[in-house]
Amino acid sequence: MASQEHWNLENGNIKPLSKEHRHGHGHSYGRTAHNRSSTSLRKKSDLSLVSKVQCGLLRHFLTNIQEVILGTKLSVLFPAIPLAIIAQVYNFGRPWIFGLSLLGLTPLAERVSFLTEQLAFSTGPTVGGLLNATCGNATELIIAIFALYQRKVDVVKYSLLGSIISNLLLVLGTSLFCGGIANMSQEQKYDRKQADVNSQLLLLALLCHMLPLMFKYAATADTLTAVPTLQLSRASSIIMLIAYIAYLFFQLKTHSQFFETQVEDDDDNDNVADEEEAVISFWSAFAWLVGMTAVIALLSEYVVGTIEDASTSWGLSVSFISIILLPIVGNAAEHAGAIIFAFKNKLDISLGVALGSATQIAMFVVPLTVIVAWILGIKMNLDFNLLETGSLALSILLVAFTLQDGTSHYMKGFALLLAYVVIGACFFVLKTPIVPDTNILNFGAKASSGAVLAA
């Protein structure tokens, strides 16, 4: 290990962290649940062959390839990226483009998490935490922006709603179920402090989602509700972003001990590469992050552009694909990490991943898309319709009740999984047509005229 650190120092200008820094003390980079879960899909790189290369520039490049491309157990999915591009260039079947793009996004999402952590070793805990807070759900955000650009507001709402429900019910449910089965002989406990904070923020997000819906139904028949609903949604989005900034200050500064996970001695027995020091330099990580973000943007454009064709070809509704398939495939790496740590009876990490990601989407990504739509002149509000908002509300309440006592068993996870299955069945049978350009301003007029005709 000492020789490896010496080689890194000589060739990559990487400064290994001291033991004090590795364990999150003082001004070190604290390991959050998201960071710890993403390491479960990484593997240690054998640089013995690369170190024999004489040319320094080539050796540095091969080291980066080894660490970034081959340093994940999901590297087998990287060939889907060029295949998706080839399929797009040569006009292969558009459902194939959709499927290959989804597969290509899976390892990219995990690698973005890896690269932000590499940057955090050089930038310090605060900037590193901000990087994770903004890049943790970069895939969902980029897909949402491209869907907005193509005026597919319903796809934006469905995909973000699906990400929240998927984290709350599928990821958390599978984690609690698998952890309960694997550790049936001992009582599973977790720290409620982080779960309580995330549950409170999710309930605040739910309130901001329900107010436009209730406002629409509370209005009289002769009232044009579209403009006030849009204004209320934009104001609520600003409030949610302020709350998220306060949450970041709470998480990174005043109460960071709630969100840090300590490295345990038994972690050394795992085959997982537990990243306690930077393996590539700052500028290499930055360049890789920019490049992978560009590839994510390209594949996201393919996904958004071919989703209707995939829906028609596969016989699945766009709502089912957006709410169920997109979140499962796009966050597969993060989900797998949470489940792996649940098997090891480390529920604090699993809860931190599932609840933290759901909170980030609900309090940051969703209101940010509303603001971006506002800037682009697109009338997107927080009214996710009655069925979608009701599913979100019951999911949040079910999770809040499930986590109230600080202990877990497999029955809790099984109940969450069944809730996810029945919600998935609901959207599977729902065949809602997608309107490419939702003209919200006409909604209130249509509703009021319909009421007059009915009278």
Short mmCIF file of C-alpha atoms in Angstrom, two decimals:
data_model
loop_
_atom_site.label_atom_id
_atom_site.label_comp_id
_atom_site.label_asym_id
_atom_site.label_seq_id
_atom_site.Cartn_x
_atom_site.Cartn_y
_atom_site.Cartn_z
CA MET A 1 0.00 0.00 0.00
CA ALA A 2 2.90 2.33 0.83
CA SER A 3 4.49 1.79 -2.58
CA GLN A 4 1.13 2.43 -4.27
CA GLU A 5 0.75 5.73 -2.41
CA HIS A 6 4.30 6.69 -3.38
CA TRP A 7 3.53 5.94 -7.05
CA ASN A 8 0.36 8.04 -6.85
CA LEU A 9 2.25 10.95 -5.33
CA GLU A 10 4.98 10.75 -7.95
CA ASN A 11 2.77 10.44 -11.01
CA GLY A 12 -0.61 11.92 -10.19
CA ASN A 13 0.13 14.67 -7.64
CA ILE A 14 -2.44 13.08 -5.35
CA LYS A 15 -2.11 13.66 -1.65
CA PRO A 16 -3.28 10.71 0.44
CA LEU A 17 -5.41 11.64 3.40
CA SER A 18 -4.24 10.96 6.88
CA LYS A 19 -6.10 8.56 9.11
CA GLU A 20 -7.61 11.49 10.96
CA HIS A 21 -9.03 12.84 7.72
CA ARG A 22 -10.31 9.48 6.58
CA HIS A 23 -12.68 9.11 9.47
CA GLY A 24 -14.43 12.43 9.15
CA HIS A 25 -12.86 14.38 12.04
CA GLY A 26 -11.99 18.06 12.12
CA HIS A 27 -12.05 19.63 8.70
CA SER A 28 -11.98 16.36 6.78
CA TYR A 29 -14.42 15.25 4.17
CA GLY A 30 -17.25 13.49 6.08
CA ARG A 31 -18.59 10.37 4.43
CA THR A 32 -22.32 10.65 3.93
CA ALA A 33 -24.64 7.74 3.27
CA HIS A 34 -24.70 8.56 -0.43
CA ASN A 35 -20.90 8.42 -0.65
CA ARG A 36 -20.69 5.18 1.32
CA SER A 37 -23.38 3.45 -0.72
CA SER A 38 -21.80 4.28 -4.06
CA THR A 39 -18.54 2.58 -3.02
CA SER A 40 -20.33 -0.77 -2.79
CA LEU A 41 -20.29 -1.09 -6.60
CA ARG A 42 -16.66 -0.10 -7.01
CA LYS A 43 -13.74 -2.46 -7.26
CA LYS A 44 -10.08 -1.98 -6.52
CA SER A 45 -7.93 -1.30 -9.54
CA ASP A 46 -4.75 -3.29 -10.15
CA LEU A 47 -2.25 -0.74 -11.43
CA SER A 48 0.75 -3.08 -11.52
CA LEU A 49 0.73 -3.31 -15.33
CA VAL A 50 -0.01 0.38 -15.83
CA SER A 51 2.90 1.39 -13.60
CA LYS A 52 5.33 -0.32 -16.01
CA VAL A 53 4.45 2.06 -18.85
CA GLN A 54 7.43 4.35 -19.47
CA CYS A 55 5.64 7.35 -21.01
CA GLY A 56 4.31 9.50 -18.18
CA LEU A 57 1.42 11.00 -20.15
CA LEU A 58 0.27 7.60 -21.43
CA ARG A 59 0.64 6.11 -17.95
CA HIS A 60 -1.51 8.88 -16.48
CA PHE A 61 -4.17 8.35 -19.17
CA LEU A 62 -4.26 4.57 -18.65
CA THR A 63 -4.53 5.09 -14.89
CA ASN A 64 -7.56 7.30 -15.44
CA ILE A 65 -9.16 4.71 -17.73
CA GLN A 66 -8.50 1.98 -15.16
CA GLU A 67 -9.99 3.97 -12.28
CA VAL A 68 -12.91 5.71 -14.02
CA ILE A 69 -14.10 3.24 -16.67
CA LEU A 70 -13.03 -0.12 -15.25
CA GLY A 71 -13.29 0.81 -11.57
CA THR A 72 -16.97 -0.10 -11.28
CA LYS A 73 -18.82 -3.39 -11.35
CA LEU A 74 -21.19 -1.77 -13.86
CA SER A 75 -18.46 -1.32 -16.47
CA VAL A 76 -20.08 -4.10 -18.56
CA LEU A 77 -22.87 -1.61 -19.38
CA PHE A 78 -20.58 1.03 -20.90
CA PRO A 79 -20.78 -0.55 -24.41
CA ALA A 80 -24.48 0.43 -24.44
CA ILE A 81 -23.39 4.08 -24.84
CA PRO A 82 -21.69 3.79 -28.26
CA LEU A 83 -24.38 1.33 -29.37
CA ALA A 84 -27.08 3.90 -28.55
CA ILE A 85 -25.20 6.57 -30.51
CA ILE A 86 -24.76 4.21 -33.48
CA ALA A 87 -28.44 3.29 -33.35
CA GLN A 88 -29.35 6.99 -33.42
CA VAL A 89 -26.97 7.87 -36.26
CA TYR A 90 -28.06 4.99 -38.48
CA ASN A 91 -31.78 5.31 -37.59
CA PHE A 92 -32.24 1.90 -36.03
CA GLY A 93 -35.48 1.14 -34.22
CA ARG A 94 -36.29 3.99 -31.86
CA PRO A 95 -37.31 1.63 -29.03
CA TRP A 96 -33.77 0.19 -29.27
CA ILE A 97 -32.35 3.70 -28.93
CA PHE A 98 -34.51 4.23 -25.84
CA GLY A 99 -33.49 0.93 -24.21
CA LEU A 100 -29.76 1.30 -24.96
CA SER A 101 -29.76 4.90 -23.70
CA LEU A 102 -31.36 3.81 -20.43
CA LEU A 103 -28.74 1.08 -19.97
CA GLY A 104 -25.96 3.57 -20.76
CA LEU A 105 -27.23 6.02 -18.13
CA THR A 106 -26.94 3.39 -15.38
CA PRO A 107 -23.10 3.29 -15.02
CA LEU A 108 -22.82 7.02 -15.80
CA ALA A 109 -24.94 7.92 -12.77
CA GLU A 110 -22.66 5.87 -10.49
CA ARG A 111 -19.50 7.32 -12.06
CA VAL A 112 -20.73 10.89 -11.52
CA SER A 113 -21.04 10.07 -7.82
CA PHE A 114 -17.49 8.66 -7.87
CA LEU A 115 -16.06 11.73 -9.62
CA THR A 116 -17.78 14.22 -7.30
CA GLU A 117 -16.28 12.35 -4.37
CA GLN A 118 -12.83 12.52 -5.97
CA LEU A 119 -13.26 16.27 -6.36
CA ALA A 120 -14.38 16.53 -2.74
CA PHE A 121 -11.03 15.18 -1.50
CA SER A 122 -9.40 18.30 -2.96
CA THR A 123 -12.09 20.90 -2.29
CA GLY A 124 -12.90 20.13 1.34
CA PRO A 125 -16.10 19.08 3.12
CA THR A 126 -18.33 22.07 2.36
CA VAL A 127 -17.73 22.26 -1.39
CA GLY A 128 -17.71 18.47 -1.55
CA GLY A 129 -21.07 18.34 0.16
CA LEU A 130 -22.46 20.95 -2.22
CA LEU A 131 -21.17 18.91 -5.18
CA ASN A 132 -22.99 15.84 -3.92
CA ALA A 133 -26.10 17.89 -3.21
CA THR A 134 -26.24 19.17 -6.79
CA CYS A 135 -24.82 16.19 -8.72
CA GLY A 136 -26.42 13.40 -6.71
CA ASN A 137 -29.46 13.38 -8.98
CA ALA A 138 -27.87 14.90 -12.08
CA THR A 139 -29.44 12.27 -14.34
CA GLU A 140 -33.01 13.12 -13.31
CA LEU A 141 -32.32 16.85 -13.59
CA ILE A 142 -30.81 16.59 -17.08
CA ILE A 143 -33.64 14.36 -18.33
CA ALA A 144 -36.17 16.83 -16.90
CA ILE A 145 -34.49 19.81 -18.61
CA PHE A 146 -34.44 18.07 -21.99
CA ALA A 147 -38.08 17.06 -21.57
CA LEU A 148 -38.91 20.69 -20.75
CA TYR A 149 -37.02 21.86 -23.82
CA GLN A 150 -39.18 19.53 -25.94
CA ARG A 151 -42.32 20.81 -24.18
CA LYS A 152 -43.07 17.42 -22.60
CA VAL A 153 -44.16 18.76 -19.22
CA ASP A 154 -46.06 15.59 -18.34
CA VAL A 155 -42.91 13.48 -18.83
CA VAL A 156 -41.05 15.82 -16.47
CA LYS A 157 -43.70 15.48 -13.78
CA TYR A 158 -44.03 11.73 -14.18
CA SER A 159 -40.27 11.05 -14.08
CA LEU A 160 -39.64 13.20 -11.00
CA LEU A 161 -42.67 11.82 -9.19
CA GLY A 162 -41.49 8.30 -10.05
CA SER A 163 -38.01 9.02 -8.66
CA ILE A 164 -39.45 10.11 -5.31
CA ILE A 165 -41.83 7.14 -5.04
CA SER A 166 -39.14 4.72 -6.22
CA ASN A 167 -36.72 5.86 -3.51
CA LEU A 168 -39.34 5.82 -0.79
CA LEU A 169 -41.06 2.52 -1.55
CA LEU A 170 -38.86 0.40 -3.84
CA VAL A 171 -35.36 1.22 -2.56
CA LEU A 172 -36.26 1.63 1.10
CA GLY A 173 -38.70 -1.28 0.99
CA THR A 174 -36.19 -3.64 -0.63
CA SER A 175 -33.48 -2.53 1.80
CA LEU A 176 -35.62 -3.12 4.89
CA PHE A 177 -36.94 -6.42 3.53
CA CYS A 178 -33.53 -7.83 2.53
CA GLY A 179 -31.90 -6.51 5.69
CA GLY A 180 -34.63 -8.06 7.83
CA ILE A 181 -34.32 -11.45 6.12
CA ALA A 182 -30.52 -11.47 6.29
CA ASN A 183 -30.39 -10.33 9.95
CA MET A 184 -33.43 -12.07 11.35
CA SER A 185 -31.54 -13.25 14.44
CA GLN A 186 -30.81 -9.73 15.67
CA GLU A 187 -32.82 -6.56 16.11
CA GLN A 188 -32.15 -3.96 13.46
CA LYS A 189 -31.83 -0.40 14.70
CA TYR A 190 -31.07 2.93 13.06
CA ASP A 191 -30.65 6.55 14.12
CA ARG A 192 -33.96 8.37 13.76
CA LYS A 193 -32.45 11.88 13.67
CA GLN A 194 -31.69 11.90 9.94
CA ALA A 195 -34.94 10.10 9.09
CA ASP A 196 -36.97 12.66 11.06
CA VAL A 197 -35.38 15.60 9.24
CA ASN A 198 -35.96 14.04 5.81
CA SER A 199 -39.54 13.07 6.67
CA GLN A 200 -40.31 16.63 7.73
CA LEU A 201 -38.92 18.05 4.49
CA LEU A 202 -40.84 15.49 2.43
CA LEU A 203 -44.06 16.51 4.18
CA LEU A 204 -43.25 20.16 3.42
CA ALA A 205 -42.74 19.23 -0.24
CA LEU A 206 -46.04 17.36 -0.18
CA LEU A 207 -47.80 20.46 1.17
CA CYS A 208 -46.38 22.52 -1.70
CA HIS A 209 -47.63 19.90 -4.17
CA MET A 210 -51.09 19.63 -2.65
CA LEU A 211 -51.86 23.36 -2.39
CA PRO A 212 -52.12 23.94 -6.18
CA LEU A 213 -54.27 20.81 -6.48
CA MET A 214 -56.58 21.84 -3.64
CA PHE A 215 -56.66 25.39 -4.96
CA LYS A 216 -57.91 24.13 -8.32
CA TYR A 217 -60.68 22.05 -6.77
CA ALA A 218 -61.65 24.74 -4.24
CA ALA A 219 -62.13 27.40 -6.90
CA THR A 220 -65.62 28.18 -8.18
CA ALA A 221 -66.69 27.18 -11.68
CA ASP A 222 -66.51 30.72 -13.07
CA THR A 223 -62.96 31.36 -11.80
CA LEU A 224 -59.95 31.07 -14.07
CA THR A 225 -57.60 29.04 -11.86
CA ALA A 226 -54.71 28.49 -14.27
CA VAL A 227 -52.83 31.76 -13.68
CA PRO A 228 -53.18 31.78 -9.86
CA THR A 229 -52.18 28.09 -9.74
CA LEU A 230 -49.09 28.85 -11.81
CA GLN A 231 -48.18 31.81 -9.59
CA LEU A 232 -48.70 29.74 -6.44
CA SER A 233 -46.53 26.95 -7.85
CA ARG A 234 -43.68 29.33 -8.64
CA ALA A 235 -43.87 30.92 -5.19
CA SER A 236 -43.93 27.47 -3.58
CA SER A 237 -40.91 26.43 -5.64
CA ILE A 238 -38.94 29.41 -4.37
CA ILE A 239 -39.92 28.52 -0.80
CA MET A 240 -38.82 24.89 -1.35
CA LEU A 241 -35.45 26.00 -2.72
CA ILE A 242 -34.95 28.24 0.32
CA ALA A 243 -35.82 25.28 2.56
CA TYR A 244 -33.34 23.10 0.66
CA ILE A 245 -30.56 25.67 1.10
CA ALA A 246 -31.32 25.72 4.83
CA TYR A 247 -31.24 21.91 4.79
CA LEU A 248 -27.78 21.99 3.19
CA PHE A 249 -26.54 24.40 5.87
CA PHE A 250 -28.04 22.11 8.51
CA GLN A 251 -26.47 19.03 6.90
CA LEU A 252 -23.01 20.41 6.14
CA LYS A 253 -22.41 22.85 8.98
CA THR A 254 -24.54 22.89 12.12
CA HIS A 255 -25.63 19.22 12.42
CA SER A 256 -23.28 17.33 10.11
CA GLN A 257 -22.95 14.55 12.71
CA PHE A 258 -26.51 13.47 11.86
CA PHE A 259 -25.52 12.64 8.29
CA GLU A 260 -21.98 11.26 8.55
CA THR A 261 -21.33 7.54 8.63
CA GLN A 262 -18.25 6.22 10.38
CA VAL A 263 -15.97 3.63 8.81
CA GLU A 264 -16.17 0.38 10.74
CA ASP A 265 -13.35 -2.10 11.14
CA ASP A 266 -15.22 -4.93 9.44
CA ASP A 267 -15.36 -2.93 6.22
CA ASP A 268 -11.81 -4.07 5.47
CA ASN A 269 -13.08 -7.61 4.97
CA ASP A 270 -15.23 -6.56 2.05
CA ASN A 271 -14.16 -6.80 -1.57
CA VAL A 272 -15.51 -3.30 -2.06
CA ALA A 273 -13.11 -0.50 -2.73
CA ASP A 274 -13.75 1.80 0.23
CA GLU A 275 -12.38 5.06 -1.12
CA GLU A 276 -10.48 6.76 1.70
CA GLU A 277 -8.15 8.73 -0.55
CA ALA A 278 -8.22 10.29 -3.99
CA VAL A 279 -7.18 7.93 -6.79
CA ILE A 280 -7.13 10.51 -9.60
CA SER A 281 -6.08 14.15 -9.59
CA PHE A 282 -8.48 17.06 -9.25
CA TRP A 283 -8.26 18.24 -12.86
CA SER A 284 -8.59 14.70 -14.19
CA ALA A 285 -11.74 14.21 -12.14
CA PHE A 286 -13.08 17.56 -13.30
CA ALA A 287 -12.44 16.74 -16.97
CA TRP A 288 -14.06 13.31 -16.64
CA LEU A 289 -17.06 14.86 -14.85
CA VAL A 290 -17.60 17.41 -17.63
CA GLY A 291 -17.29 14.71 -20.30
CA MET A 292 -19.66 12.29 -18.57
CA THR A 293 -22.19 15.06 -17.96
CA ALA A 294 -22.14 15.77 -21.70
CA VAL A 295 -22.72 12.07 -22.45
CA ILE A 296 -25.59 11.98 -19.92
CA ALA A 297 -27.11 15.00 -21.68
CA LEU A 298 -26.82 13.25 -25.05
CA LEU A 299 -28.42 10.02 -23.81
CA SER A 300 -31.11 11.98 -21.97
CA GLU A 301 -32.02 13.67 -25.24
CA TYR A 302 -32.32 10.23 -26.85
CA VAL A 303 -34.51 8.96 -23.99
CA VAL A 304 -36.88 11.93 -24.11
CA GLY A 305 -37.07 11.88 -27.89
CA THR A 306 -37.90 8.18 -28.18
CA ILE A 307 -40.12 7.60 -25.14
CA GLU A 308 -43.39 7.78 -27.10
CA ASP A 309 -42.07 5.34 -29.72
CA ALA A 310 -40.98 2.93 -26.99
CA SER A 311 -44.40 3.29 -25.37
CA THR A 312 -46.17 2.40 -28.61
CA SER A 313 -43.81 -0.45 -29.48
CA TRP A 314 -43.81 -2.06 -26.02
CA GLY A 315 -47.50 -1.51 -25.34
CA LEU A 316 -46.76 0.42 -22.14
CA SER A 317 -48.13 3.85 -21.26
CA VAL A 318 -45.76 6.79 -21.12
CA SER A 319 -46.82 7.35 -17.50
CA PHE A 320 -45.75 3.79 -16.56
CA ILE A 321 -42.41 4.12 -18.38
CA SER A 322 -41.71 7.53 -16.80
CA ILE A 323 -42.82 6.67 -13.26
CA ILE A 324 -41.57 3.08 -13.02
CA LEU A 325 -38.91 2.26 -15.63
CA LEU A 326 -36.91 5.51 -15.76
CA PRO A 327 -36.23 5.73 -11.99
CA ILE A 328 -35.40 2.02 -11.65
CA VAL A 329 -32.84 2.01 -14.46
CA GLY A 330 -31.46 5.51 -13.90
CA ASN A 331 -30.76 4.95 -10.20
CA ALA A 332 -29.90 1.24 -10.29
CA ALA A 333 -26.37 1.79 -8.94
CA GLU A 334 -27.53 3.90 -6.01
CA HIS A 335 -30.35 1.46 -5.26
CA ALA A 336 -28.02 -1.55 -5.32
CA GLY A 337 -25.67 0.16 -2.88
CA ALA A 338 -28.46 0.80 -0.39
CA ILE A 339 -29.57 -2.84 -0.56
CA ILE A 340 -26.01 -4.16 -0.13
CA PHE A 341 -25.53 -2.16 3.07
CA ALA A 342 -28.91 -3.33 4.37
CA PHE A 343 -27.65 -6.90 4.02
CA LYS A 344 -24.72 -5.87 6.24
CA ASN A 345 -27.14 -4.49 8.85
CA LYS A 346 -26.05 -0.88 8.19
CA LEU A 347 -29.50 0.62 7.87
CA ASP A 348 -28.33 4.18 8.57
CA ILE A 349 -26.58 4.17 5.18
CA SER A 350 -29.54 2.59 3.39
CA LEU A 351 -31.99 5.09 4.92
CA GLY A 352 -29.63 7.96 4.15
CA VAL A 353 -29.51 6.97 0.48
CA ALA A 354 -33.24 6.40 -0.01
CA LEU A 355 -34.57 9.31 2.06
CA GLY A 356 -31.75 11.68 1.09
CA SER A 357 -32.28 11.10 -2.63
CA ALA A 358 -36.07 11.47 -2.30
CA THR A 359 -35.62 14.71 -0.34
CA GLN A 360 -33.16 16.06 -2.90
CA ILE A 361 -35.56 15.43 -5.79
CA ALA A 362 -38.64 16.75 -3.96
CA MET A 363 -37.01 19.88 -2.48
CA PHE A 364 -34.39 20.72 -5.12
CA VAL A 365 -34.94 19.08 -8.53
CA VAL A 366 -38.73 19.56 -8.74
CA PRO A 367 -38.79 23.28 -7.78
CA LEU A 368 -35.69 23.92 -9.89
CA THR A 369 -37.45 22.52 -12.98
CA VAL A 370 -40.40 24.82 -12.29
CA ILE A 371 -38.03 27.80 -12.14
CA VAL A 372 -36.19 26.68 -15.29
CA ALA A 373 -39.53 26.26 -17.06
CA TRP A 374 -40.45 29.78 -15.92
CA ILE A 375 -37.21 31.11 -17.43
CA LEU A 376 -37.89 29.23 -20.68
CA GLY A 377 -41.42 30.62 -20.85
CA ILE A 378 -43.03 27.21 -20.22
CA LYS A 379 -46.05 27.14 -17.94
CA MET A 380 -45.20 24.24 -15.59
CA ASN A 381 -46.90 24.15 -12.20
CA LEU A 382 -46.83 21.87 -9.17
CA ASP A 383 -50.26 20.41 -9.87
CA PHE A 384 -49.41 16.74 -10.48
CA ASN A 385 -53.11 15.79 -10.75
CA LEU A 386 -55.17 13.96 -8.15
CA LEU A 387 -53.98 10.39 -8.74
CA GLU A 388 -50.27 11.24 -8.86
CA THR A 389 -50.38 13.58 -5.85
CA GLY A 390 -52.44 11.07 -3.87
CA SER A 391 -49.89 8.33 -4.58
CA LEU A 392 -47.09 10.63 -3.44
CA ALA A 393 -48.95 11.64 -0.28
CA LEU A 394 -49.72 8.08 0.79
CA SER A 395 -46.15 6.98 0.03
CA ILE A 396 -44.65 9.71 2.23
CA LEU A 397 -47.10 9.03 5.06
CA LEU A 398 -46.51 5.27 4.87
CA VAL A 399 -42.75 5.76 5.10
CA ALA A 400 -43.08 8.26 7.95
CA PHE A 401 -45.17 5.78 9.97
CA THR A 402 -42.79 2.94 9.10
CA LEU A 403 -39.72 4.76 10.44
CA GLN A 404 -41.20 6.23 13.61
CA ASP A 405 -39.79 3.75 16.20
CA GLY A 406 -36.14 3.44 15.16
CA THR A 407 -36.26 -0.33 14.59
CA SER A 408 -36.87 -2.45 11.53
CA HIS A 409 -37.84 -5.94 10.43
CA TYR A 410 -38.62 -7.56 7.10
CA MET A 411 -42.39 -7.03 7.40
CA LYS A 412 -41.95 -3.25 7.19
CA GLY A 413 -39.99 -3.56 3.98
CA PHE A 414 -42.49 -6.06 2.56
CA ALA A 415 -45.36 -3.63 3.16
CA LEU A 416 -43.49 -0.82 1.36
CA LEU A 417 -42.74 -3.14 -1.58
CA LEU A 418 -46.39 -4.15 -1.88
CA ALA A 419 -47.38 -0.47 -1.87
CA TYR A 420 -44.95 0.14 -4.75
CA VAL A 421 -46.33 -2.83 -6.69
CA VAL A 422 -49.92 -1.62 -6.40
CA ILE A 423 -48.95 1.93 -7.45
CA GLY A 424 -47.06 0.45 -10.41
CA ALA A 425 -50.14 -1.60 -11.33
CA CYS A 426 -52.25 1.55 -11.17
CA PHE A 427 -50.09 3.39 -13.70
CA PHE A 428 -49.72 0.24 -15.81
CA VAL A 429 -53.47 0.16 -16.51
CA LEU A 430 -53.71 3.96 -16.78
CA LYS A 431 -53.48 5.00 -20.44
CA THR A 432 -53.15 8.78 -20.22
CA PRO A 433 -52.27 10.49 -23.52
CA ILE A 434 -49.29 12.84 -23.38
CA VAL A 435 -49.88 16.34 -24.72
CA PRO A 436 -46.57 17.66 -26.18
CA ASP A 437 -47.24 21.31 -25.38
CA THR A 438 -49.43 21.76 -22.33
CA ASN A 439 -51.20 25.10 -22.56
CA ILE A 440 -52.06 25.68 -18.94
CA LEU A 441 -53.68 29.04 -19.55
CA ASN A 442 -56.50 27.41 -21.48
CA PHE A 443 -57.20 24.93 -18.71
CA GLY A 444 -59.25 27.21 -16.53
CA ALA A 445 -61.29 28.46 -19.48
CA LYS A 446 -62.03 24.92 -20.60
CA ALA A 447 -62.98 23.90 -17.12
CA SER A 448 -65.28 26.82 -16.60
CA SER A 449 -66.91 26.48 -20.03
CA GLY A 450 -67.43 22.80 -19.37
CA ALA A 451 -69.12 23.61 -16.11
CA VAL A 452 -71.40 26.16 -17.81
CA LEU A 453 -72.38 23.63 -20.47
CA ALA A 454 -73.09 21.04 -17.84
CA ALA A 455 -75.31 23.48 -16.01
#
